[in-house]
Amino acid sequence: MTTQQQPTYLASELVAQVRERSKGRLDARLSGEDVVVKRFMPPQSAGTGDMAFLTDARYADAMKASAASLVILREKDYEAVFGAEGRTQGSVLLCEDPYAFFAFASQLLFPVAATPGIHPRAYVEEGAEIDPTAAVEALAVVKRGARIGARAVVRSGAYVGEDAQIGAECLIHPNAVLEAGTVLGERCVVQAGAVLGGDGFGFAPFRGEWVKIPQVGRTVLGDDVEVGANTTIDRGALDDTVVGEGTKLDNQIQLGHNDRIGKHCVMAACVGIAGSTTVGDHAMIGGAAMINGHITIPSGSAVGPATAITGWGEKPAQRTGFFPALEGKDFQLTAATLTRLPQLRKDLKALEREVAELKALIRKEEA
Amino acid sequence: MTTQQQPTYLASELVAQVRERSKGRLDARLSGEDVVVKRFMPPQSAGTGDMAFLTDARYADAMKASAASLVILREKDYEAVFGAEGRTQGSVLLCEDPYAFFAFASQLLFPVAATPGIHPRAYVEEGAEIDPTAAVEALAVVKRGARIGARAVVRSGAYVGEDAQIGAECLIHPNAVLEAGTVLGERCVVQAGAVLGGDGFGFAPFRGEWVKIPQVGRTVLGDDVEVGANTTIDRGALDDTVVGEGTKLDNQIQLGHNDRIGKHCVMAACVGIAGSTTVGDHAMIGGAAMINGHITIPSGSAVGPATAITGWGEKPAQRTGFFPALEGKDFQLTAATLTRLPQLRKDLKALEREVAELKALIRKEEA
Amino acid sequence: MTTQQQPTYLASELVAQVRERSKGRLDARLSGEDVVVKRFMPPQSAGTGDMAFLTDARYADAMKASAASLVILREKDYEAVFGAEGRTQGSVLLCEDPYAFFAFASQLLFPVAATPGIHPRAYVEEGAEIDPTAAVEALAVVKRGARIGARAVVRSGAYVGEDAQIGAECLIHPNAVLEAGTVLGERCVVQAGAVLGGDGFGFAPFRGEWVKIPQVGRTVLGDDVEVGANTTIDRGALDDTVVGEGTKLDNQIQLGHNDRIGKHCVMAACVGIAGSTTVGDHAMIGGAAMINGHITIPSGSAVGPATAITGWGEKPAQRTGFFPALEGKDFQLTAATLTRLPQLRKDLKALEREVAELKALIRKEEA
């Protein structure tokens, strides 16, 4: 993708670093020679220096035939793939979760490239505290009182407002904006053009006009949050707008003032959440879903794509709702019928009464 | 929120300045000592230097017990809250509209901070006219022919194109873009990343391809317009795209070329309006509403959230329409039934005829 | 619109240059004097130096009376408009497609203004290759390995990442971001604030958390693609995200990783397409449509506005689906009835059976 030299690893090093990166939660056992690896490939096209991983037994044959230097699979799949004699070419990593191993290892193979230090053409105000291992690129802006942690990277054109805090190893992409007071935990990623800490949408009605209410809360992100390109997260009115650790937000999402998003949620692109709504932990929100303000969505809930949420009960649930797409004329006809639905229901009830009367009449006659 | 020193006010000064800021429309009567105040707090947590305001009689008890230096309420609520003896601790402001007072006063308590003048690291072309009281921050861009009014602020990374006009006291947030020829009235706020005056979406079909039609109109905003973060307002094709005075647009809104939005409207986030649509004054548009092009929505109308508008009559109205969110299986079943709705209606009509025939038959038998 | 001097043309020059610009496909025949023209106007307000064009016979009278120096119409409309004696004032261009002529000619009348060369206040890294006829404006960023073609323009604040490629005559508006490796064909337009090549939304689930998978594909655009303001097109996970030549994307569109959009498509604003979806050539997607991932939409298909697409068959089709907007109470009632639709259908079926039984009973009685 870029001219940057890609790193290579010994399989044993990779295992050690994945273990560390996963906070000791993901281990792997190497069987065979300690080979040099540099990238992942599909089993059928992998060769020397390549890794291939298996998560789906349907690809067992391709894996068995693979010329990859290193294959990664679950211990329980090993015999099914390679039979009693085992793999005869290249090495093997046995790992409880090969897909997670792929993700962690890929992070090591494609490290974020940046030159530590403040570029002479960056604009950094006096009174900003920037860790010497952090990188502030040319034409980035860091205002007074801002603090930037170790190994964090602020790309060209990004704006870090007064008193904003950026934790260690955060990556702020070009032209992203962190307005004054915004707080990021560690290892957050903010994609290009995202705006954190813009004013919430607060106005007092006054004689048919709208009077702006200054928004004095902040936007606060936990550790390991990802914010997609051109996503916007407004600052709170008085309290903060909060996104919990590990939550991943896709592109063009809008979070209103005082929203409180839980931990380890995922939201697909184009979601909009009005102000003062709470979303619990581990929620999954489909693309282009629209969620009203002042709602609480319990932890573990899921919202389907293109779904409008205007309320919720106390229990976690999976909710979806969108008009099914129909071919041209069918849509017109179905939509027109839909608007008569209440009348249609009344007609049915009336007919039910009529039939009941007829039935009674006939019974009487029979009797 | 920021390291900036926050101002304090004597109650009497605040009243005078709110009066001025509201153009003489909002007054308040001070009763008691002329106390020093610096912020608003909820009644129960307010103390010395704090203000609390009452808009809802349900909070009368908290207000009565409040230790705020200054409480603000309607004259008609005063006796209900404090009884015949009146408030015994701190001072009182009697005001017709405490919430609007809160909004205006908050603007004074949280003034926009900026250093007047052109920062040496701003890029300002020759032929731009910038009022000496305006602020153009580091790495902002102002092109030839642009005019920037008194006390206006152009933040870092913002772009003000050729011949753009920015009225007095406007605030252009970081990385916002005003393309060439864009016009802003006074006191407009453009949040970060917004794009005003981008090309409208105009193409001529030609042999299965699309030929770009240069868009030569402008984007023109009245006084006191607010534009949310990453909102986009395209320039007109020939005529201008216009947003009327006092209208407030939330984040990630899209207005197409030649839209004409009235005065004092509010639009929640993620609204999209296609080109050449007119929205009257005081309209309220819910979040993620989608409005087709070449429509006129009369003044005073309201559109609900997530609602698609494809036409309108001549009268103002409140319109809403979105598929209700249902739990997983219920959605599938309901959506499937919906697509059979026209058939279902036919079946009902057929059954009605059948029952009518049966009834006739029975009557004949009876006779 | 701007202080820039607008060019003037002899009619014959304009015809020649439109022919060239349309790659020889659009010709026009001049009848009368070779007049000087400088702009298009509606027939009724056009005068000396103006052009007017006719595409709709309803405006024939205005065209007949027009004082335009040059009128442009189809040969087959000429006699219907000007009668047997022909046009008596000014000149005439006979052209098979007057609207396309207007589009091409307007491009010539409103050329993109830029000063070739790298502005001394641009930030261009060593190892970037910039054609000497290209323009890189003040405070634009071009990183190492990037290549910028002839007569291309990179406006202030735009970011061109490592190894990005920009074809001849591309126009990159202010504050747009092309992340590392992004590829643009010739004559592409990227409006302000658009983000190309941001990371796709890819995470591996691991113990209730989400582990980022580095996205190492690219975003690749063909020739003549237009990308609207604040639109986002993510880079691919492994393979590329591709937009075919001639496709026009409006503002605030989101394309996910590994989407493959065909040639000469149009998408209105606010469309969202999840990852790994394929859209064929000449497709038309309405505003705010939402398209799920891993779908193939055949060439020539159309999707209506505000429509959710979750699947498609093998044939091109036109599909639409959104809940019709209703006045306040009607919406509540209709939505409530909709959720009972499956029960309503059951009730109808039950009633049909009952009526059938009644009918059988009566027949038996009759017999």
mmCIF file of N, CA and C in Angstrom, chain B residues 61-145:
data_model
loop_
_atom_site.group_PDB
_atom_site.id
_atom_site.type_symbol
_atom_site.label_atom_id
_atom_site.label_comp_id
_atom_site.label_asym_id
_atom_site.label_seq_id
_atom_site.Cartn_x
_atom_site.Cartn_y
_atom_site.Cartn_z
ATOM 1 N N ASP B 61 -39.819 23.030 45.314
ATOM 2 C CA ASP B 61 -39.233 22.728 46.629
ATOM 3 C C ASP B 61 -37.711 22.864 46.614
ATOM 4 N N ALA B 62 -37.082 22.309 45.566
ATOM 5 C CA ALA B 62 -35.624 22.430 45.446
ATOM 6 C C ALA B 62 -35.239 23.900 45.354
ATOM 7 N N MET B 63 -36.020 24.666 44.624
ATOM 8 C CA MET B 63 -35.719 26.087 44.474
ATOM 9 C C MET B 63 -35.856 26.818 45.804
ATOM 10 N N LYS B 64 -36.890 26.453 46.543
ATOM 11 C CA LYS B 64 -37.108 27.126 47.830
ATOM 12 C C LYS B 64 -35.911 26.908 48.761
ATOM 13 N N ALA B 65 -35.375 25.680 48.719
ATOM 14 C CA ALA B 65 -34.267 25.333 49.623
ATOM 15 C C ALA B 65 -32.900 25.736 49.080
ATOM 16 N N SER B 66 -32.857 26.243 47.857
ATOM 17 C CA SER B 66 -31.569 26.473 47.199
ATOM 18 C C SER B 66 -30.729 27.545 47.895
ATOM 19 N N ALA B 67 -29.419 27.279 47.947
ATOM 20 C CA ALA B 67 -28.470 28.246 48.515
ATOM 21 C C ALA B 67 -27.862 29.132 47.437
ATOM 22 N N ALA B 68 -28.442 29.123 46.215
ATOM 23 C CA ALA B 68 -27.900 29.941 45.114
ATOM 24 C C ALA B 68 -27.859 31.410 45.508
ATOM 25 N N SER B 69 -26.823 32.119 45.068
ATOM 26 C CA SER B 69 -26.754 33.561 45.318
ATOM 27 C C SER B 69 -27.891 34.288 44.635
ATOM 28 N N LEU B 70 -28.317 33.750 43.495
ATOM 29 C CA LEU B 70 -29.362 34.409 42.713
ATOM 30 C C LEU B 70 -30.288 33.346 42.130
ATOM 31 N N VAL B 71 -31.586 33.513 42.346
ATOM 32 C CA VAL B 71 -32.542 32.618 41.680
ATOM 33 C C VAL B 71 -33.366 33.440 40.698
ATOM 34 N N ILE B 72 -33.735 32.779 39.599
ATOM 35 C CA ILE B 72 -34.429 33.460 38.511
ATOM 36 C C ILE B 72 -35.728 32.726 38.256
ATOM 37 N N LEU B 73 -36.826 33.430 38.354
ATOM 38 C CA LEU B 73 -38.123 32.791 38.116
ATOM 39 C C LEU B 73 -39.138 33.827 37.660
ATOM 40 N N ARG B 74 -40.317 33.320 37.245
ATOM 41 C CA ARG B 74 -41.390 34.200 36.805
ATOM 42 C C ARG B 74 -42.031 34.854 38.032
ATOM 43 N N GLU B 75 -42.492 36.065 37.826
ATOM 44 C CA GLU B 75 -43.156 36.765 38.925
ATOM 45 C C GLU B 75 -44.334 35.949 39.447
ATOM 46 N N LYS B 76 -45.065 35.357 38.530
ATOM 47 C CA LYS B 76 -46.267 34.601 38.926
ATOM 48 C C LYS B 76 -45.933 33.345 39.738
ATOM 49 N N ASP B 77 -44.700 32.854 39.652
ATOM 50 C CA ASP B 77 -44.326 31.670 40.428
ATOM 51 C C ASP B 77 -43.746 32.036 41.789
ATOM 52 N N TYR B 78 -43.451 33.302 41.967
ATOM 53 C CA TYR B 78 -42.675 33.705 43.146
ATOM 54 C C TYR B 78 -43.347 33.302 44.455
ATOM 55 N N GLU B 79 -44.613 33.671 44.608
ATOM 56 C CA GLU B 79 -45.278 33.385 45.878
ATOM 57 C C GLU B 79 -45.467 31.886 46.077
ATOM 58 N N ALA B 80 -45.788 31.176 44.972
ATOM 59 C CA ALA B 80 -45.958 29.720 45.081
ATOM 60 C C ALA B 80 -44.684 29.054 45.592
ATOM 61 N N VAL B 81 -43.526 29.609 45.245
ATOM 62 C CA VAL B 81 -42.262 28.998 45.670
ATOM 63 C C VAL B 81 -41.865 29.473 47.067
ATOM 64 N N PHE B 82 -41.885 30.757 47.262
ATOM 65 C CA PHE B 82 -41.275 31.282 48.488
ATOM 66 C C PHE B 82 -42.300 31.714 49.535
ATOM 67 N N GLY B 83 -43.582 31.581 49.198
ATOM 68 C CA GLY B 83 -44.617 31.924 50.167
ATOM 69 C C GLY B 83 -44.705 33.424 50.388
ATOM 70 N N ALA B 84 -45.518 33.777 51.330
ATOM 71 C CA ALA B 84 -45.795 35.200 51.557
ATOM 72 C C ALA B 84 -44.565 35.951 52.070
ATOM 73 N N GLU B 85 -43.738 35.274 52.856
ATOM 74 C CA GLU B 85 -42.568 35.966 53.422
ATOM 75 C C GLU B 85 -41.474 36.215 52.399
ATOM 76 N N GLY B 86 -41.515 35.492 51.265
ATOM 77 C CA GLY B 86 -40.511 35.698 50.225
ATOM 78 C C GLY B 86 -39.211 34.961 50.505
ATOM 79 N N ARG B 87 -38.256 35.092 49.574
ATOM 80 C CA ARG B 87 -36.970 34.410 49.715
ATOM 81 C C ARG B 87 -36.162 35.088 50.816
ATOM 82 N N THR B 88 -35.545 34.302 51.662
ATOM 83 C CA THR B 88 -34.837 34.888 52.804
ATOM 84 C C THR B 88 -33.317 34.810 52.652
ATOM 85 N N GLN B 89 -32.816 33.960 51.783
ATOM 86 C CA GLN B 89 -31.366 33.900 51.539
ATOM 87 C C GLN B 89 -31.093 34.250 50.082
ATOM 88 N N GLY B 90 -30.089 35.091 49.833
ATOM 89 C CA GLY B 90 -29.723 35.445 48.459
ATOM 90 C C GLY B 90 -30.744 36.331 47.782
ATOM 91 N N SER B 91 -30.496 36.591 46.493
ATOM 92 C CA SER B 91 -31.301 37.546 45.737
ATOM 93 C C SER B 91 -32.205 36.840 44.740
ATOM 94 N N VAL B 92 -33.050 37.633 44.108
ATOM 95 C CA VAL B 92 -34.068 37.097 43.200
ATOM 96 C C VAL B 92 -34.103 37.958 41.945
ATOM 97 N N LEU B 93 -34.214 37.276 40.798
ATOM 98 C CA LEU B 93 -34.490 37.981 39.538
ATOM 99 C C LEU B 93 -35.859 37.545 39.060
ATOM 100 N N LEU B 94 -36.752 38.489 38.886
ATOM 101 C CA LEU B 94 -38.053 38.154 38.320
ATOM 102 C C LEU B 94 -38.001 38.433 36.826
ATOM 103 N N CYS B 95 -38.337 37.428 36.061
ATOM 104 C CA CYS B 95 -38.133 37.504 34.609
ATOM 105 C C CYS B 95 -39.238 36.718 33.922
ATOM 106 N N GLU B 96 -39.772 37.256 32.898
ATOM 107 C CA GLU B 96 -40.870 36.635 32.137
ATOM 108 C C GLU B 96 -40.478 35.270 31.560
ATOM 109 N N ASP B 97 -39.201 35.106 31.210
ATOM 110 C CA ASP B 97 -38.776 33.863 30.542
ATOM 111 C C ASP B 97 -37.414 33.419 31.094
ATOM 112 N N PRO B 98 -37.419 32.719 32.240
ATOM 113 C CA PRO B 98 -36.144 32.351 32.888
ATOM 114 C C PRO B 98 -35.234 31.495 32.006
ATOM 115 N N TYR B 99 -35.829 30.652 31.153
ATOM 116 C CA TYR B 99 -34.999 29.777 30.327
ATOM 117 C C TYR B 99 -34.252 30.589 29.267
ATOM 118 N N ALA B 100 -34.952 31.545 28.646
ATOM 119 C CA ALA B 100 -34.273 32.424 27.684
ATOM 120 C C ALA B 100 -33.216 33.273 28.400
ATOM 121 N N PHE B 101 -33.516 33.708 29.640
ATOM 122 C CA PHE B 101 -32.518 34.464 30.407
ATOM 123 C C PHE B 101 -31.263 33.616 30.620
ATOM 124 N N PHE B 102 -31.491 32.368 30.996
ATOM 125 C CA PHE B 102 -30.372 31.425 31.162
ATOM 126 C C PHE B 102 -29.535 31.340 29.884
ATOM 127 N N ALA B 103 -30.216 31.250 28.729
ATOM 128 C CA ALA B 103 -29.487 31.115 27.460
ATOM 129 C C ALA B 103 -28.662 32.370 27.164
ATOM 130 N N PHE B 104 -29.299 33.536 27.233
ATOM 131 C CA PHE B 104 -28.574 34.782 26.955
ATOM 132 C C PHE B 104 -27.443 34.997 27.960
ATOM 133 N N ALA B 105 -27.729 34.772 29.226
ATOM 134 C CA ALA B 105 -26.706 34.996 30.256
ATOM 135 C C ALA B 105 -25.539 34.028 30.091
ATOM 136 N N SER B 106 -25.844 32.782 29.695
ATOM 137 C CA SER B 106 -24.768 31.808 29.492
ATOM 138 C C SER B 106 -23.831 32.252 28.379
ATOM 139 N N GLN B 107 -24.394 32.883 27.357
ATOM 140 C CA GLN B 107 -23.536 33.395 26.280
ATOM 141 C C GLN B 107 -22.531 34.410 26.823
ATOM 142 N N LEU B 108 -22.977 35.194 27.819
ATOM 143 C CA LEU B 108 -22.079 36.184 28.419
ATOM 144 C C LEU B 108 -21.045 35.517 29.313
ATOM 145 N N LEU B 109 -21.458 34.459 29.992
ATOM 146 C CA LEU B 109 -20.564 33.776 30.925
ATOM 147 C C LEU B 109 -19.529 32.916 30.188
ATOM 148 N N PHE B 110 -19.875 32.495 28.989
ATOM 149 C CA PHE B 110 -18.942 31.691 28.182
ATOM 150 C C PHE B 110 -18.697 32.377 26.849
ATOM 151 N N PRO B 111 -17.997 33.507 26.882
ATOM 152 C CA PRO B 111 -17.750 34.233 25.638
ATOM 153 C C PRO B 111 -16.794 33.455 24.741
ATOM 154 N N VAL B 112 -16.890 33.707 23.456
ATOM 155 C CA VAL B 112 -15.954 33.098 22.512
ATOM 156 C C VAL B 112 -14.577 33.729 22.722
ATOM 157 N N ALA B 113 -13.576 32.876 22.953
ATOM 158 C CA ALA B 113 -12.218 33.394 23.208
ATOM 159 C C ALA B 113 -11.433 33.452 21.913
ATOM 160 N N ALA B 114 -10.870 34.585 21.610
ATOM 161 C CA ALA B 114 -10.037 34.714 20.411
ATOM 162 C C ALA B 114 -9.204 35.980 20.523
ATOM 163 N N THR B 115 -8.031 35.944 19.923
ATOM 164 C CA THR B 115 -7.141 37.096 19.919
ATOM 165 C C THR B 115 -7.313 37.849 18.604
ATOM 166 N N PRO B 116 -7.775 39.098 18.647
ATOM 167 C CA PRO B 116 -7.984 39.838 17.404
ATOM 168 C C PRO B 116 -6.702 39.941 16.594
ATOM 169 N N GLY B 117 -6.877 40.003 15.292
ATOM 170 C CA GLY B 117 -5.724 40.148 14.402
ATOM 171 C C GLY B 117 -5.494 38.900 13.583
ATOM 172 N N ILE B 118 -4.634 39.052 12.601
ATOM 173 C CA ILE B 118 -4.294 37.939 11.714
ATOM 174 C C ILE B 118 -3.053 37.267 12.265
ATOM 175 N N HIS B 119 -3.152 36.031 12.641
ATOM 176 C CA HIS B 119 -2.001 35.290 13.167
ATOM 177 C C HIS B 119 -0.922 35.218 12.086
ATOM 178 N N PRO B 120 0.343 35.384 12.499
ATOM 179 C CA PRO B 120 1.409 35.369 11.478
ATOM 180 C C PRO B 120 1.452 34.064 10.682
ATOM 181 N N ARG B 121 0.919 32.997 11.222
ATOM 182 C CA ARG B 121 0.948 31.730 10.478
ATOM 183 C C ARG B 121 -0.386 31.427 9.793
ATOM 184 N N ALA B 122 -1.314 32.379 9.807
ATOM 185 C CA ALA B 122 -2.485 32.251 8.930
ATOM 186 C C ALA B 122 -2.032 32.495 7.500
ATOM 187 N N TYR B 123 -2.823 32.034 6.539
ATOM 188 C CA TYR B 123 -2.516 32.344 5.146
ATOM 189 C C TYR B 123 -3.628 33.242 4.591
ATOM 190 N N VAL B 124 -3.317 34.495 4.432
ATOM 191 C CA VAL B 124 -4.306 35.462 3.964
ATOM 192 C C VAL B 124 -3.796 36.071 2.665
ATOM 193 N N GLU B 125 -4.578 35.942 1.605
ATOM 194 C CA GLU B 125 -4.127 36.475 0.314
ATOM 195 C C GLU B 125 -4.329 37.985 0.242
ATOM 196 N N GLU B 126 -3.554 38.595 -0.593
ATOM 197 C CA GLU B 126 -3.745 40.016 -0.860
ATOM 198 C C GLU B 126 -5.134 40.228 -1.427
ATOM 199 N N GLY B 127 -5.731 41.321 -1.022
ATOM 200 C CA GLY B 127 -7.051 41.610 -1.570
ATOM 201 C C GLY B 127 -8.169 41.067 -0.704
ATOM 202 N N ALA B 128 -7.827 40.433 0.419
ATOM 203 C CA ALA B 128 -8.849 40.069 1.401
ATOM 204 C C ALA B 128 -9.013 41.256 2.356
ATOM 205 N N GLU B 129 -10.253 41.554 2.743
ATOM 206 C CA GLU B 129 -10.501 42.668 3.665
ATOM 207 C C GLU B 129 -10.922 42.101 5.012
ATOM 208 N N ILE B 130 -10.074 42.290 6.005
ATOM 209 C CA ILE B 130 -10.342 41.710 7.309
ATOM 210 C C ILE B 130 -10.425 42.825 8.334
ATOM 211 N N ASP B 131 -11.546 42.919 9.005
ATOM 212 C CA ASP B 131 -11.714 43.945 10.030
ATOM 213 C C ASP B 131 -10.631 43.782 11.099
ATOM 214 N N PRO B 132 -10.059 44.907 11.572
ATOM 215 C CA PRO B 132 -8.956 44.773 12.544
ATOM 216 C C PRO B 132 -9.384 44.124 13.863
ATOM 217 N N THR B 133 -10.660 44.104 14.158
ATOM 218 C CA THR B 133 -11.106 43.434 15.392
ATOM 219 C C THR B 133 -11.386 41.957 15.177
ATOM 220 N N ALA B 134 -11.337 41.509 13.946
ATOM 221 C CA ALA B 134 -11.571 40.082 13.667
ATOM 222 C C ALA B 134 -10.321 39.278 13.999
ATOM 223 N N ALA B 135 -10.503 37.971 14.206
ATOM 224 C CA ALA B 135 -9.377 37.080 14.483
ATOM 225 C C ALA B 135 -9.279 36.026 13.386
ATOM 226 N N VAL B 136 -8.096 35.898 12.808
ATOM 227 C CA VAL B 136 -7.836 34.812 11.859
ATOM 228 C C VAL B 136 -6.695 33.999 12.445
ATOM 229 N N GLU B 137 -6.997 32.781 12.862
ATOM 230 C CA GLU B 137 -6.029 32.004 13.630
ATOM 231 C C GLU B 137 -4.976 31.331 12.740
ATOM 232 N N ALA B 138 -3.995 30.760 13.410
ATOM 233 C CA ALA B 138 -2.889 30.095 12.709
ATOM 234 C C ALA B 138 -3.420 29.027 11.763
ATOM 235 N N LEU B 139 -2.864 28.976 10.561
ATOM 236 C CA LEU B 139 -3.172 27.968 9.548
ATOM 237 C C LEU B 139 -4.588 28.066 9.008
ATOM 238 N N ALA B 140 -5.304 29.135 9.332
ATOM 239 C CA ALA B 140 -6.547 29.415 8.608
ATOM 240 C C ALA B 140 -6.178 29.988 7.246
ATOM 241 N N VAL B 141 -7.102 29.871 6.289
ATOM 242 C CA VAL B 141 -6.867 30.352 4.928
ATOM 243 C C VAL B 141 -7.958 31.351 4.565
ATOM 244 N N VAL B 142 -7.559 32.521 4.109
ATOM 245 C CA VAL B 142 -8.517 33.510 3.610
ATOM 246 C C VAL B 142 -8.047 33.965 2.238
ATOM 247 N N LYS B 143 -8.884 33.765 1.232
ATOM 248 C CA LYS B 143 -8.474 34.017 -0.148
ATOM 249 C C LYS B 143 -8.834 35.445 -0.588
ATOM 250 N N ARG B 144 -8.268 35.822 -1.699
ATOM 251 C CA ARG B 144 -8.435 37.179 -2.227
ATOM 252 C C ARG B 144 -9.924 37.513 -2.394
ATOM 253 N N GLY B 145 -10.222 38.746 -2.099
ATOM 254 C CA GLY B 145 -11.594 39.211 -2.288
ATOM 255 C C GLY B 145 -12.524 38.887 -1.131
#
